[in-house]
Amino acid sequence: MTFKPRDLQPERSARDLYGAEIRLRRARADNMSLTRLSEILNFSKAHLSRIETAESLPPRGLSEALDAAFGTDGIFLKLYPLARREEFPDKYRRFMALAAVATVHEEYAPIVPGLLQTREYAQALLSSSDPFGTDEEIADKLEARLKRQARVYAPRPPRYWFILDEGALRRPVGGPQIMYGQLGALLAAGRLRHATIQVLPYSVGEHSELMGGSLTLLTLPDRSMVPYEEGARSGTLIEDPESVTRRRALYDLLRAQGLPPKDSAEMIRAAQEEFSHAIRREGRPLAEE
């Protein structure tokens, strides 16, 4: 089967325009392959491919090298600051724009949601989810994720409701020390007046079609609702009215199955205590000691 490269829409985003320019210049250079271009630039072919398909931000220094390789007189250098402003790939950008204005944010997740992650937890998660990413790519994603958290602590924040699978408390992402700090951050977030945290315990058993994925419900200023479903490698905004109603019902069912906030906080404390024992068994002090 012939490989078909991902379609790019230069009019849609600066990331796409940057990638389209790379593809165009390769075509004009006797259909230069990505392999050959990576050799000329002394740059990872896999990373270069992700930049061309608008999945990754171009790193510092690449634009000058591309202009030199193609003789493009500063085109890539001019596009670089525009592309760097777009922290999220296009498939997430609309969701992020809606989340930035939502008045109510409800989320179910099998891991600690990005809005509640500590820097250390987020870095461990991002590094494991993209094992072939460069340090700069991971750092870019990390800063973009942490920047989103500012709205949780803003003067006039949305109403937040988080339902976490119990596995989010038990899986030692980054190790016991990082999990100890992460669970402490969850307890602190649960004390915010505008945030509610529930745990969906293992004892519930199977729980609808959301197992393994996450669901976010965004209520917008006009009171309309937009659900966003996310799997390991893809995310989908849902706007069909019937599907929106179904996602609302699924979330309400999870809310009914979850522990009350007070009991959820007790389970989080118990899990944190287990990690504290693991840290001490390793002969290491707790973060606050």
PDB file of N, CA and C in Angstrom, residues 142-182:
ATOM      1  N   LEU A 142       5.333  20.141  28.837  1.00  0.00           N
ATOM      2  CA  LEU A 142       5.193  20.317  30.279  1.00  0.00           C
ATOM      3  C   LEU A 142       4.776  21.744  30.613  1.00  0.00           C
ATOM      4  N   GLU A 143       5.451  22.725  30.021  1.00  0.00           N
ATOM      5  CA  GLU A 143       5.128  24.116  30.326  1.00  0.00           C
ATOM      6  C   GLU A 143       3.727  24.471  29.842  1.00  0.00           C
ATOM      7  N   ALA A 144       3.326  23.932  28.686  1.00  0.00           N
ATOM      8  CA  ALA A 144       1.973  24.189  28.180  1.00  0.00           C
ATOM      9  C   ALA A 144       0.934  23.616  29.135  1.00  0.00           C
ATOM     10  N   ARG A 145       1.193  22.428  29.657  1.00  0.00           N
ATOM     11  CA  ARG A 145       0.244  21.795  30.581  1.00  0.00           C
ATOM     12  C   ARG A 145       0.147  22.583  31.883  1.00  0.00           C
ATOM     13  N   LEU A 146       1.278  22.980  32.422  1.00  0.00           N
ATOM     14  CA  LEU A 146       1.261  23.705  33.690  1.00  0.00           C
ATOM     15  C   LEU A 146       0.627  25.090  33.535  1.00  0.00           C
ATOM     16  N   LYS A 147       0.797  25.693  32.368  1.00  0.00           N
ATOM     17  CA  LYS A 147       0.209  27.010  32.132  1.00  0.00           C
ATOM     18  C   LYS A 147      -1.309  26.956  32.191  1.00  0.00           C
ATOM     19  N   ARG A 148      -1.890  25.830  31.752  1.00  0.00           N
ATOM     20  CA  ARG A 148      -3.346  25.678  31.781  1.00  0.00           C
ATOM     21  C   ARG A 148      -3.901  25.688  33.198  1.00  0.00           C
ATOM     22  N   GLN A 149      -3.070  25.326  34.178  1.00  0.00           N
ATOM     23  CA  GLN A 149      -3.540  25.228  35.559  1.00  0.00           C
ATOM     24  C   GLN A 149      -3.821  26.582  36.192  1.00  0.00           C
ATOM     25  N   ALA A 150      -3.342  27.657  35.572  1.00  0.00           N
ATOM     26  CA  ALA A 150      -3.510  28.985  36.167  1.00  0.00           C
ATOM     27  C   ALA A 150      -4.984  29.318  36.376  1.00  0.00           C
ATOM     28  N   ARG A 151      -5.845  28.829  35.496  1.00  0.00           N
ATOM     29  CA  ARG A 151      -7.267  29.180  35.599  1.00  0.00           C
ATOM     30  C   ARG A 151      -7.925  28.528  36.815  1.00  0.00           C
ATOM     31  N   VAL A 152      -7.390  27.397  37.254  1.00  0.00           N
ATOM     32  CA  VAL A 152      -7.942  26.735  38.438  1.00  0.00           C
ATOM     33  C   VAL A 152      -7.815  27.645  39.654  1.00  0.00           C
ATOM     34  N   TYR A 153      -6.760  28.459  39.686  1.00  0.00           N
ATOM     35  CA  TYR A 153      -6.478  29.300  40.850  1.00  0.00           C
ATOM     36  C   TYR A 153      -6.697  30.787  40.549  1.00  0.00           C
ATOM     37  N   ALA A 154      -7.388  31.091  39.448  1.00  0.00           N
ATOM     38  CA  ALA A 154      -7.672  32.472  39.066  1.00  0.00           C
ATOM     39  C   ALA A 154      -8.719  33.084  40.007  1.00  0.00           C
ATOM     40  N   PRO A 155      -8.827  34.421  40.052  1.00  0.00           N
ATOM     41  CA  PRO A 155      -9.802  35.075  40.937  1.00  0.00           C
ATOM     42  C   PRO A 155     -11.249  34.643  40.679  1.00  0.00           C
ATOM     43  N   ARG A 156     -11.613  34.418  39.423  1.00  0.00           N
ATOM     44  CA  ARG A 156     -12.985  34.001  39.103  1.00  0.00           C
ATOM     45  C   ARG A 156     -12.924  32.712  38.272  1.00  0.00           C
ATOM     46  N   PRO A 157     -12.645  31.603  38.926  1.00  0.00           N
ATOM     47  CA  PRO A 157     -12.461  30.336  38.200  1.00  0.00           C
ATOM     48  C   PRO A 157     -13.793  29.690  37.838  1.00  0.00           C
ATOM     49  N   PRO A 158     -13.761  28.707  36.933  1.00  0.00           N
ATOM     50  CA  PRO A 158     -14.964  27.918  36.665  1.00  0.00           C
ATOM     51  C   PRO A 158     -15.291  27.028  37.871  1.00  0.00           C
ATOM     52  N   ARG A 159     -16.426  26.370  37.800  1.00  0.00           N
ATOM     53  CA  ARG A 159     -16.765  25.327  38.781  1.00  0.00           C
ATOM     54  C   ARG A 159     -16.152  24.036  38.272  1.00  0.00           C
ATOM     55  N   TYR A 160     -15.326  23.386  39.079  1.00  0.00           N
ATOM     56  CA  TYR A 160     -14.661  22.154  38.676  1.00  0.00           C
ATOM     57  C   TYR A 160     -15.227  20.958  39.434  1.00  0.00           C
ATOM     58  N   TRP A 161     -15.375  19.847  38.704  1.00  0.00           N
ATOM     59  CA  TRP A 161     -15.772  18.583  39.328  1.00  0.00           C
ATOM     60  C   TRP A 161     -14.931  17.489  38.685  1.00  0.00           C
ATOM     61  N   PHE A 162     -14.115  16.829  39.493  1.00  0.00           N
ATOM     62  CA  PHE A 162     -13.230  15.786  38.979  1.00  0.00           C
ATOM     63  C   PHE A 162     -13.618  14.438  39.578  1.00  0.00           C
ATOM     64  N   ILE A 163     -13.732  13.421  38.723  1.00  0.00           N
ATOM     65  CA  ILE A 163     -13.925  12.044  39.172  1.00  0.00           C
ATOM     66  C   ILE A 163     -12.689  11.262  38.740  1.00  0.00           C
ATOM     67  N   LEU A 164     -11.973  10.716  39.705  1.00  0.00           N
ATOM     68  CA  LEU A 164     -10.731   9.988  39.422  1.00  0.00           C
ATOM     69  C   LEU A 164     -10.939   8.505  39.672  1.00  0.00           C
ATOM     70  N   ASP A 165     -10.507   7.696  38.735  1.00  0.00           N
ATOM     71  CA  ASP A 165     -10.483   6.262  38.981  1.00  0.00           C
ATOM     72  C   ASP A 165      -9.498   5.973  40.118  1.00  0.00           C
ATOM     73  N   GLU A 166      -9.815   4.989  40.952  1.00  0.00           N
ATOM     74  CA  GLU A 166      -8.930   4.666  42.070  1.00  0.00           C
ATOM     75  C   GLU A 166      -7.516   4.352  41.607  1.00  0.00           C
ATOM     76  N   GLY A 167      -7.396   3.814  40.393  1.00  0.00           N
ATOM     77  CA  GLY A 167      -6.070   3.516  39.862  1.00  0.00           C
ATOM     78  C   GLY A 167      -5.171   4.737  39.786  1.00  0.00           C
ATOM     79  N   ALA A 168      -5.771   5.930  39.656  1.00  0.00           N
ATOM     80  CA  ALA A 168      -4.980   7.160  39.620  1.00  0.00           C
ATOM     81  C   ALA A 168      -4.242   7.397  40.926  1.00  0.00           C
ATOM     82  N   LEU A 169      -4.790   6.844  42.024  1.00  0.00           N
ATOM     83  CA  LEU A 169      -4.152   6.994  43.334  1.00  0.00           C
ATOM     84  C   LEU A 169      -3.112   5.918  43.602  1.00  0.00           C
ATOM     85  N   ARG A 170      -3.258   4.780  42.939  1.00  0.00           N
ATOM     86  CA  ARG A 170      -2.425   3.611  43.255  1.00  0.00           C
ATOM     87  C   ARG A 170      -1.216   3.440  42.336  1.00  0.00           C
ATOM     88  N   ARG A 171      -1.367   3.841  41.070  1.00  0.00           N
ATOM     89  CA  ARG A 171      -0.259   3.624  40.124  1.00  0.00           C
ATOM     90  C   ARG A 171       0.891   4.570  40.454  1.00  0.00           C
ATOM     91  N   PRO A 172       2.097   4.044  40.746  1.00  0.00           N
ATOM     92  CA  PRO A 172       3.200   4.890  41.204  1.00  0.00           C
ATOM     93  C   PRO A 172       3.918   5.630  40.069  1.00  0.00           C
ATOM     94  N   VAL A 173       3.226   6.549  39.446  1.00  0.00           N
ATOM     95  CA  VAL A 173       3.822   7.342  38.361  1.00  0.00           C
ATOM     96  C   VAL A 173       5.021   8.116  38.910  1.00  0.00           C
ATOM     97  N   GLY A 174       6.188   7.853  38.366  1.00  0.00           N
ATOM     98  CA  GLY A 174       7.391   8.551  38.807  1.00  0.00           C
ATOM     99  C   GLY A 174       7.995   8.034  40.107  1.00  0.00           C
ATOM    100  N   GLY A 175       7.310   7.094  40.770  1.00  0.00           N
ATOM    101  CA  GLY A 175       7.829   6.544  42.017  1.00  0.00           C
ATOM    102  C   GLY A 175       7.095   7.094  43.246  1.00  0.00           C
ATOM    103  N   PRO A 176       7.339   6.493  44.425  1.00  0.00           N
ATOM    104  CA  PRO A 176       6.612   6.856  45.648  1.00  0.00           C
ATOM    105  C   PRO A 176       6.721   8.333  46.041  1.00  0.00           C
ATOM    106  N   GLN A 177       7.918   8.926  45.897  1.00  0.00           N
ATOM    107  CA  GLN A 177       8.107  10.318  46.314  1.00  0.00           C
ATOM    108  C   GLN A 177       7.237  11.261  45.497  1.00  0.00           C
ATOM    109  N   ILE A 178       7.213  11.050  44.183  1.00  0.00           N
ATOM    110  CA  ILE A 178       6.399  11.900  43.311  1.00  0.00           C
ATOM    111  C   ILE A 178       4.918  11.689  43.592  1.00  0.00           C
ATOM    112  N   MET A 179       4.518  10.436  43.827  1.00  0.00           N
ATOM    113  CA  MET A 179       3.112  10.169  44.110  1.00  0.00           C
ATOM    114  C   MET A 179       2.697  10.763  45.459  1.00  0.00           C
ATOM    115  N   TYR A 180       3.591  10.741  46.431  1.00  0.00           N
ATOM    116  CA  TYR A 180       3.281  11.331  47.734  1.00  0.00           C
ATOM    117  C   TYR A 180       2.954  12.820  47.556  1.00  0.00           C
ATOM    118  N   GLY A 181       3.784  13.512  46.795  1.00  0.00           N
ATOM    119  CA  GLY A 181       3.545  14.931  46.551  1.00  0.00           C
ATOM    120  C   GLY A 181       2.296  15.169  45.723  1.00  0.00           C
ATOM    121  N   GLN A 182       2.058  14.297  44.732  1.00  0.00           N
ATOM    122  CA  GLN A 182       0.882  14.456  43.876  1.00  0.00           C
ATOM    123  C   GLN A 182      -0.410  14.276  44.674  1.00  0.00           C
TER     124      GLN A 182
END
